[in-house]
């Protein structure tokens, strides 16, 4: 159950609700976001009637939720949540385009990438500085120096920046340089890290785990919201399957499904989702057609020289072409253009 308090409810009113819940054997926790105060409560549903929380001062609404995920559920929040990252809004009609290399490799490389990302119409620059690599011998990222280069390149090209954090240490550093924090597929169930980004005050891009069910993914988002951070953008990036031609199996059905279950924006990563440059453009179009609120695309100034994920990285020219197609497609979807033009 979720108890939504009036925006102006004071500490005494919140405590009165919590005391009553404790008295009836409920566990409660306070979610004090910037925009609202919510009390989450878990306990025996049978006591709900006697509790009669609606009558307490400061209580706006009591919502009983059957699903295991509560705060991310559409049952709590009927309309789409819109998340603003330095002027780019996820969840509105225009898809947000995030582009950039898998990893920041040098000052020159990220500057060239940022120049092309902005030129193509992306509004957020991506780039990893702390890389979760399968092999300990692979390039691990430039760490703080990489973030410095990235922040500079983003700033010079009027872009926001997103980077992956792997633990609380990298989170603390990344907070000084970027506008959005990415939780990668391998850390989707790193609950300590989810709680930490839940308290960090910046929007979070939460990728779906390598083999995570939709419910597990939404439960991970619940961790972040339950710590008071309502700004979570979900990202479908493919899941493990028996198929070997592609790196992962991009589950586009997750887009409309998650949008039905949750009010949070959903974007798609066709680069990791397929692992193949030639599949990125068609799957990007399919993602937007399926209702995705944006795309995160790997693009490298020289993919053949990339230190990670070169085979799935677009050439800058391909990025320009794709961005143009996405723009036209979203105009069709929003009813501003006839499909014959595409
Ligand atoms: C990445 O974005 O470069 C990355 C490592 O993504 P994922 O966690 O989806 O594999
Ligand atoms: Mn990558």
Tab-separated table of C-alpha atoms and ligand atoms in Angstrom:
chain	number	residue	atom	x	y	z
A	1	UNK	CA	0.000	0.000	0.000
A	2	UNK	CA	1.106	3.541	-0.661
A	3	UNK	CA	-0.051	6.561	1.313
A	4	UNK	CA	0.300	9.806	-0.589
A	5	UNK	CA	0.535	12.795	1.747
A	6	UNK	CA	-0.515	16.348	0.972
A	7	UNK	CA	2.443	18.348	-0.348
A	8	UNK	CA	2.162	20.579	2.703
A	9	UNK	CA	1.860	17.774	5.258
A	10	UNK	CA	4.163	18.360	8.229
A	11	UNK	CA	6.354	16.005	10.221
A	12	UNK	CA	3.710	15.499	12.920
A	13	UNK	CA	1.132	14.372	10.362
A	14	UNK	CA	3.603	12.000	8.692
A	15	UNK	CA	4.597	10.560	12.093
A	16	UNK	CA	0.961	10.035	13.065
A	17	UNK	CA	0.439	7.906	9.945
A	18	UNK	CA	3.640	5.948	10.564
A	19	UNK	CA	2.739	5.334	14.234
A	20	UNK	CA	-0.669	4.037	13.282
A	21	UNK	CA	0.874	1.697	10.705
A	22	UNK	CA	3.407	0.388	13.238
A	23	UNK	CA	0.601	-0.166	15.737
A	24	UNK	CA	-1.108	-2.461	13.247
A	25	UNK	CA	2.099	-4.402	12.527
A	26	UNK	CA	2.893	-2.698	9.213
A	27	UNK	CA	6.428	-1.924	8.115
A	28	UNK	CA	6.550	1.560	6.725
A	29	UNK	CA	9.119	3.698	5.014
A	30	UNK	CA	9.102	7.316	4.078
A	31	UNK	CA	9.813	8.378	0.513
A	32	UNK	CA	10.549	12.056	0.614
A	33	UNK	CA	11.051	13.159	-2.967
A	34	UNK	CA	11.514	16.739	-4.036
A	35	UNK	CA	8.026	16.708	-5.506
A	36	UNK	CA	6.010	14.635	-3.036
A	37	UNK	CA	5.917	12.775	0.258
A	38	UNK	CA	4.826	9.171	0.073
A	39	UNK	CA	4.725	6.471	2.736
A	40	UNK	CA	5.135	2.913	1.512
A	41	UNK	CA	3.638	0.288	3.828
A	42	UNK	CA	3.783	-3.474	3.798
A	43	UNK	CA	1.592	-5.573	6.076
A	44	UNK	CA	-1.575	-7.617	6.386
A	45	UNK	CA	-4.168	-6.372	3.903
A	46	UNK	CA	-6.956	-7.468	6.238
A	47	UNK	CA	-6.119	-4.618	8.623
A	48	UNK	CA	-6.615	-2.014	5.897
A	49	UNK	CA	-10.258	-1.273	6.712
A	50	UNK	CA	-9.693	-0.792	10.436
A	51	UNK	CA	-6.691	1.381	9.784
A	52	UNK	CA	-8.891	3.958	8.096
A	53	UNK	CA	-5.892	6.072	7.163
A	54	UNK	CA	-7.867	8.375	4.850
A	55	UNK	CA	-9.339	10.102	7.885
A	56	UNK	CA	-5.956	11.174	9.297
A	57	UNK	CA	-4.902	14.794	8.753
A	58	UNK	CA	-2.448	15.351	5.880
A	59	UNK	CA	-3.376	12.129	4.045
A	60	UNK	CA	-4.279	12.775	0.423
A	61	UNK	CA	-4.789	9.268	-0.893
A	62	UNK	CA	-4.350	5.629	0.117
A	63	UNK	CA	-3.592	3.266	-2.751
A	64	UNK	CA	-3.647	-0.484	-2.318
A	65	UNK	CA	-1.323	-2.210	-4.787
A	66	UNK	CA	-1.274	-5.912	-5.543
A	67	UNK	CA	1.853	-5.902	-7.726
A	68	UNK	CA	5.284	-6.412	-6.088
A	69	UNK	CA	6.486	-3.136	-7.572
A	70	UNK	CA	4.564	-0.217	-6.145
A	71	UNK	CA	6.090	3.212	-6.762
A	72	UNK	CA	6.987	2.431	-10.373
A	73	UNK	CA	3.546	1.014	-11.056
A	74	UNK	CA	0.914	2.742	-13.181
A	75	UNK	CA	-1.460	2.042	-10.317
A	76	UNK	CA	0.282	4.751	-8.288
A	77	UNK	CA	0.818	7.192	-11.126
A	78	UNK	CA	-1.589	6.964	-14.046
A	79	UNK	CA	0.016	9.463	-16.403
A	80	UNK	CA	3.474	9.127	-17.974
A	81	UNK	CA	6.333	10.443	-15.894
A	82	UNK	CA	8.451	12.945	-17.798
A	83	UNK	CA	12.103	13.200	-16.872
A	84	UNK	CA	14.109	16.269	-17.706
A	85	UNK	CA	17.839	15.877	-18.264
A	86	UNK	CA	19.222	19.360	-18.885
A	87	UNK	CA	16.344	20.264	-21.215
A	88	UNK	CA	15.907	16.850	-22.914
A	89	UNK	CA	12.646	15.385	-21.735
A	90	UNK	CA	12.094	11.618	-21.684
A	91	UNK	CA	8.421	10.647	-21.795
A	92	UNK	CA	7.096	13.378	-24.066
A	93	UNK	CA	6.177	12.884	-27.711
A	94	UNK	CA	9.654	13.565	-29.163
A	95	UNK	CA	12.154	10.718	-28.696
A	96	UNK	CA	15.398	11.628	-26.931
A	97	UNK	CA	18.555	10.632	-28.758
A	98	UNK	CA	21.654	9.655	-26.769
A	99	UNK	CA	24.770	8.977	-28.834
A	100	UNK	CA	28.479	8.508	-28.353
A	101	UNK	CA	31.192	5.915	-28.058
A	102	UNK	CA	31.108	2.856	-25.841
A	103	UNK	CA	34.094	4.243	-23.944
A	104	UNK	CA	35.867	7.556	-23.670
A	105	UNK	CA	39.284	6.764	-25.155
A	106	UNK	CA	40.969	10.154	-25.515
A	107	UNK	CA	40.185	13.849	-25.479
A	108	UNK	CA	40.226	13.987	-29.286
A	109	UNK	CA	38.025	10.921	-29.679
A	110	UNK	CA	35.266	12.149	-27.344
A	111	UNK	CA	35.410	15.636	-28.840
A	112	UNK	CA	34.924	14.242	-32.353
A	113	UNK	CA	32.125	11.994	-31.079
A	114	UNK	CA	30.391	14.889	-29.320
A	115	UNK	CA	30.658	17.050	-32.444
A	116	UNK	CA	28.967	14.371	-34.568
A	117	UNK	CA	26.394	13.469	-31.903
A	118	UNK	CA	25.297	17.100	-31.724
A	119	UNK	CA	25.447	17.468	-35.507
A	120	UNK	CA	23.152	14.491	-35.952
A	121	UNK	CA	20.627	15.932	-33.481
A	122	UNK	CA	21.392	13.917	-30.344
A	123	UNK	CA	20.976	15.865	-27.130
A	124	UNK	CA	22.877	13.628	-24.708
A	125	UNK	CA	26.439	12.339	-25.067
A	126	UNK	CA	27.219	8.828	-23.860
A	127	UNK	CA	30.630	7.424	-23.000
A	128	UNK	CA	31.959	5.007	-20.417
A	129	UNK	CA	34.834	5.925	-18.140
A	130	UNK	CA	34.481	2.926	-15.822
A	131	UNK	CA	33.943	-0.046	-18.097
A	132	UNK	CA	32.510	-3.390	-16.961
A	133	UNK	CA	34.519	-5.690	-19.269
A	134	UNK	CA	34.166	-9.447	-19.472
A	135	UNK	CA	37.950	-9.812	-19.516
A	136	UNK	CA	40.215	-8.140	-16.946
A	137	UNK	CA	42.743	-7.676	-19.778
A	138	UNK	CA	40.399	-5.527	-21.890
A	139	UNK	CA	40.427	-1.709	-21.770
A	140	UNK	CA	38.877	-0.716	-18.440
A	141	UNK	CA	38.250	2.990	-19.101
A	142	UNK	CA	40.043	6.254	-18.385
A	143	UNK	CA	38.171	6.780	-15.113
A	144	UNK	CA	38.110	10.367	-13.824
A	145	UNK	CA	40.273	11.712	-16.668
A	146	UNK	CA	37.724	10.272	-19.114
A	147	UNK	CA	34.910	12.030	-17.290
A	148	UNK	CA	36.799	15.294	-17.471
A	149	UNK	CA	37.224	14.915	-21.252
A	150	UNK	CA	33.588	13.941	-21.621
A	151	UNK	CA	32.209	16.847	-19.591
A	152	UNK	CA	34.331	19.252	-21.629
A	153	UNK	CA	33.226	17.752	-24.965
A	154	UNK	CA	29.568	17.760	-23.912
A	155	UNK	CA	29.747	21.357	-22.749
A	156	UNK	CA	31.457	22.548	-25.947
A	157	UNK	CA	28.758	20.941	-28.085
A	158	UNK	CA	25.723	21.892	-25.984
A	159	UNK	CA	25.026	18.318	-24.905
A	160	UNK	CA	24.113	16.714	-21.593
A	161	UNK	CA	26.196	13.693	-20.550
A	162	UNK	CA	25.466	10.193	-19.277
A	163	UNK	CA	27.978	7.667	-17.986
A	164	UNK	CA	27.922	4.288	-16.297
A	165	UNK	CA	28.750	3.960	-12.617
A	166	UNK	CA	29.944	0.628	-11.265
A	167	UNK	CA	30.075	1.232	-7.531
A	168	UNK	CA	29.692	3.948	-4.919
A	169	UNK	CA	33.199	5.249	-5.562
A	170	UNK	CA	32.665	5.831	-9.299
A	171	UNK	CA	29.221	7.272	-8.515
A	172	UNK	CA	30.700	9.866	-6.203
A	173	UNK	CA	33.181	10.940	-8.881
A	174	UNK	CA	30.726	10.824	-11.803
A	175	UNK	CA	28.300	13.108	-9.953
A	176	UNK	CA	30.773	15.958	-10.485
A	177	UNK	CA	30.834	15.547	-14.265
A	178	UNK	CA	27.612	14.168	-15.742
A	179	UNK	CA	23.873	14.917	-15.809
A	180	UNK	CA	22.608	11.336	-15.763
A	181	UNK	CA	23.952	8.092	-14.288
A	182	UNK	CA	23.760	4.776	-16.040
A	183	UNK	CA	23.360	1.498	-14.194
A	184	UNK	CA	24.587	-1.169	-16.578
A	185	UNK	CA	23.091	-4.551	-17.243
A	186	UNK	CA	25.605	-6.316	-14.985
A	187	UNK	CA	24.697	-4.136	-12.023
A	188	UNK	CA	20.926	-4.140	-12.426
A	189	UNK	CA	20.658	-6.169	-9.251
A	190	UNK	CA	23.479	-4.513	-7.330
A	191	UNK	CA	21.047	-3.401	-4.667
A	192	UNK	CA	23.556	-1.343	-2.707
A	193	UNK	CA	24.367	0.641	-5.834
A	194	UNK	CA	20.668	1.030	-6.688
A	195	UNK	CA	20.067	2.479	-3.226
A	196	UNK	CA	23.026	4.818	-3.641
A	197	UNK	CA	21.768	6.217	-6.953
A	198	UNK	CA	18.359	6.460	-5.321
A	199	UNK	CA	19.860	9.044	-2.977
A	200	UNK	CA	22.103	10.834	-5.487
A	201	UNK	CA	19.666	13.495	-6.748
A	202	UNK	CA	20.337	12.959	-10.475
A	203	UNK	CA	18.334	11.079	-13.134
A	204	UNK	CA	19.208	7.421	-13.600
A	205	UNK	CA	19.271	5.312	-16.761
A	206	UNK	CA	18.534	1.760	-15.608
A	207	UNK	CA	19.431	-0.934	-18.106
A	208	UNK	CA	17.687	-4.275	-18.069
A	209	UNK	CA	19.805	-7.088	-16.610
A	210	UNK	CA	21.419	-9.650	-18.937
A	211	UNK	CA	18.822	-12.275	-18.054
A	212	UNK	CA	16.334	-10.244	-16.079
A	213	UNK	CA	12.598	-10.659	-16.287
A	214	UNK	CA	10.509	-7.511	-16.682
A	215	UNK	CA	9.389	-7.890	-13.072
A	216	UNK	CA	12.971	-8.085	-11.771
A	217	UNK	CA	13.855	-5.011	-13.818
A	218	UNK	CA	10.925	-3.041	-12.411
A	219	UNK	CA	11.810	-4.182	-8.882
A	220	UNK	CA	15.272	-2.706	-9.416
A	221	UNK	CA	13.687	0.588	-10.461
A	222	UNK	CA	11.550	0.317	-7.306
A	223	UNK	CA	14.763	0.296	-5.231
A	224	UNK	CA	15.787	3.641	-6.746
A	225	UNK	CA	12.371	5.253	-6.299
A	226	UNK	CA	12.043	3.916	-2.769
A	227	UNK	CA	15.156	5.891	-1.827
A	228	UNK	CA	13.479	9.097	-2.972
A	229	UNK	CA	14.671	9.443	-6.574
A	230	UNK	CA	11.670	9.515	-8.947
A	231	UNK	CA	13.778	10.125	-12.083
A	232	UNK	CA	14.410	6.700	-13.567
A	233	UNK	CA	14.514	6.018	-17.304
A	234	UNK	CA	14.341	2.306	-18.152
A	235	UNK	CA	16.472	0.927	-20.990
A	236	UNK	CA	15.832	-2.316	-22.881
A	237	UNK	CA	19.235	-3.521	-24.123
A	238	UNK	CA	18.625	-7.109	-25.099
A	239	UNK	CA	18.605	-10.296	-23.073
A	240	UNK	CA	20.459	-13.595	-23.272
A	241	UNK	CA	18.907	-16.208	-25.493
A	242	UNK	CA	20.074	-19.282	-27.419
A	243	UNK	CA	20.550	-17.177	-30.577
A	244	UNK	CA	24.181	-16.665	-31.531
A	245	UNK	CA	24.009	-14.493	-34.654
A	246	UNK	CA	23.223	-11.495	-32.511
A	247	UNK	CA	25.029	-10.502	-29.301
A	248	UNK	CA	21.731	-10.389	-27.410
A	249	UNK	CA	18.065	-10.734	-28.273
A	250	UNK	CA	16.484	-7.299	-28.290
A	251	UNK	CA	13.132	-7.701	-26.575
A	252	UNK	CA	11.086	-4.934	-28.148
A	253	UNK	CA	7.876	-6.347	-26.725
A	254	UNK	CA	9.205	-5.111	-23.388
A	255	UNK	CA	8.629	-1.518	-24.537
A	256	UNK	CA	4.812	-1.523	-24.770
A	257	UNK	CA	4.619	-4.049	-21.923
A	258	UNK	CA	6.605	-1.918	-19.494
A	259	UNK	CA	4.692	1.168	-20.555
A	260	UNK	CA	1.496	-0.621	-19.591
A	261	UNK	CA	2.889	-1.707	-16.212
A	262	UNK	CA	4.799	1.449	-15.327
A	263	UNK	CA	4.634	5.215	-15.710
A	264	UNK	CA	8.398	5.505	-16.233
A	265	UNK	CA	9.894	6.333	-19.650
A	266	UNK	CA	11.472	3.453	-21.605
A	267	UNK	CA	14.280	3.785	-24.134
A	268	UNK	CA	16.078	1.192	-26.264
A	269	UNK	CA	19.745	0.357	-26.833
A	270	UNK	CA	19.920	-1.374	-30.224
A	271	UNK	CA	23.743	-1.377	-30.142
A	272	UNK	CA	24.154	-3.808	-27.225
A	273	UNK	CA	20.790	-5.323	-28.138
A	274	UNK	CA	22.140	-6.672	-31.428
A	275	UNK	CA	25.937	-6.269	-31.354
A	276	UNK	CA	25.868	-5.602	-35.103
A	277	UNK	CA	26.217	-2.193	-36.740
A	278	UNK	CA	23.972	-3.131	-39.673
A	279	UNK	CA	21.094	-4.022	-37.342
A	280	UNK	CA	21.207	-0.815	-35.325
A	281	UNK	CA	19.246	1.342	-37.743
A	282	UNK	CA	16.334	-1.075	-38.427
A	283	UNK	CA	15.976	-1.925	-34.735
A	284	UNK	CA	16.063	1.765	-33.817
A	285	UNK	CA	13.148	2.396	-36.142
A	286	UNK	CA	11.301	-0.609	-34.738
A	287	UNK	CA	11.914	0.623	-31.187
A	288	UNK	CA	10.431	4.041	-31.925
A	289	UNK	CA	7.486	2.411	-33.689
A	290	UNK	CA	6.946	0.262	-30.585
A	291	UNK	CA	6.636	3.411	-28.468
A	292	UNK	CA	10.142	3.900	-27.067
A	293	UNK	CA	10.814	7.318	-25.546
A	294	UNK	CA	14.303	7.447	-26.959
A	295	UNK	CA	17.405	5.595	-28.071
A	296	UNK	CA	20.945	5.195	-26.804
A	297	UNK	CA	23.281	4.493	-29.685
A	298	UNK	CA	26.978	3.728	-29.851
A	299	UNK	CA	28.728	5.860	-32.449
A	300	UNK	CA	32.494	6.166	-32.827
A	301	UNK	CA	34.459	8.594	-35.025
A	302	UNK	CA	36.510	5.564	-36.185
A	303	UNK	CA	34.721	2.328	-35.253
A	304	UNK	CA	37.500	0.133	-36.642
A	305	UNK	CA	39.880	1.672	-34.095
A	306	UNK	CA	37.485	1.485	-31.119
A	307	UNK	CA	38.858	-0.005	-27.903
A	308	UNK	CA	35.460	-1.522	-27.140
A	309	UNK	CA	32.305	-2.425	-29.058
A	310	UNK	CA	33.589	-1.264	-32.478
A	311	UNK	CA	31.525	-3.831	-34.444
A	312	UNK	CA	28.268	-2.403	-33.088
A	313	UNK	CA	29.285	1.271	-33.281
A	314	UNK	CA	27.857	3.419	-36.066
A	315	UNK	CA	30.063	5.561	-38.280
A	316	UNK	CA	29.209	9.258	-37.866
A	317	UNK	CA	27.568	9.347	-41.347
A	318	UNK	CA	25.320	6.439	-40.376
A	319	UNK	CA	24.325	8.324	-37.244
A	320	UNK	CA	23.276	11.374	-39.299
A	321	UNK	CA	21.187	9.198	-41.626
A	322	UNK	CA	19.545	7.322	-38.749
A	323	UNK	CA	18.749	10.504	-36.812
A	324	UNK	CA	17.008	11.914	-39.914
A	325	UNK	CA	14.915	8.764	-40.295
A	326	UNK	CA	13.974	8.773	-36.604
A	327	UNK	CA	12.855	12.365	-36.873
A	328	UNK	CA	10.625	11.568	-39.855
A	329	UNK	CA	9.235	8.444	-38.221
A	330	UNK	CA	8.343	10.242	-35.032
A	331	UNK	CA	6.586	12.925	-37.058
A	332	UNK	CA	4.488	10.171	-38.647
A	333	UNK	CA	3.778	8.635	-35.241
A	334	UNK	CA	2.763	12.001	-33.839
A	335	UNK	CA	0.438	12.520	-36.783
A	336	UNK	CA	2.378	15.415	-38.275
A	337	UNK	CA	3.387	13.660	-41.499
A	338	UNK	CA	1.832	11.141	-43.859
A	339	UNK	CA	3.454	7.669	-43.794
A	340	UNK	CA	3.952	7.874	-47.569
A	341	UNK	CA	6.829	10.279	-47.015
A	342	UNK	CA	8.919	7.746	-45.061
B	1	LIG	C1	27.419	0.248	-22.313
B	1	LIG	O1	26.444	1.003	-22.394
B	1	LIG	O2	28.514	0.475	-22.857
B	1	LIG	C2	27.256	-1.040	-21.609
B	1	LIG	C3	28.273	-1.698	-21.095
B	1	LIG	O3	25.963	-1.429	-21.602
B	1	LIG	P1	25.279	-2.747	-20.972
B	1	LIG	O4	25.371	-2.569	-19.498
B	1	LIG	O5	23.882	-2.690	-21.517
B	1	LIG	O6	26.049	-3.943	-21.472
B	2	LIG	MN1	29.382	-0.727	-25.117
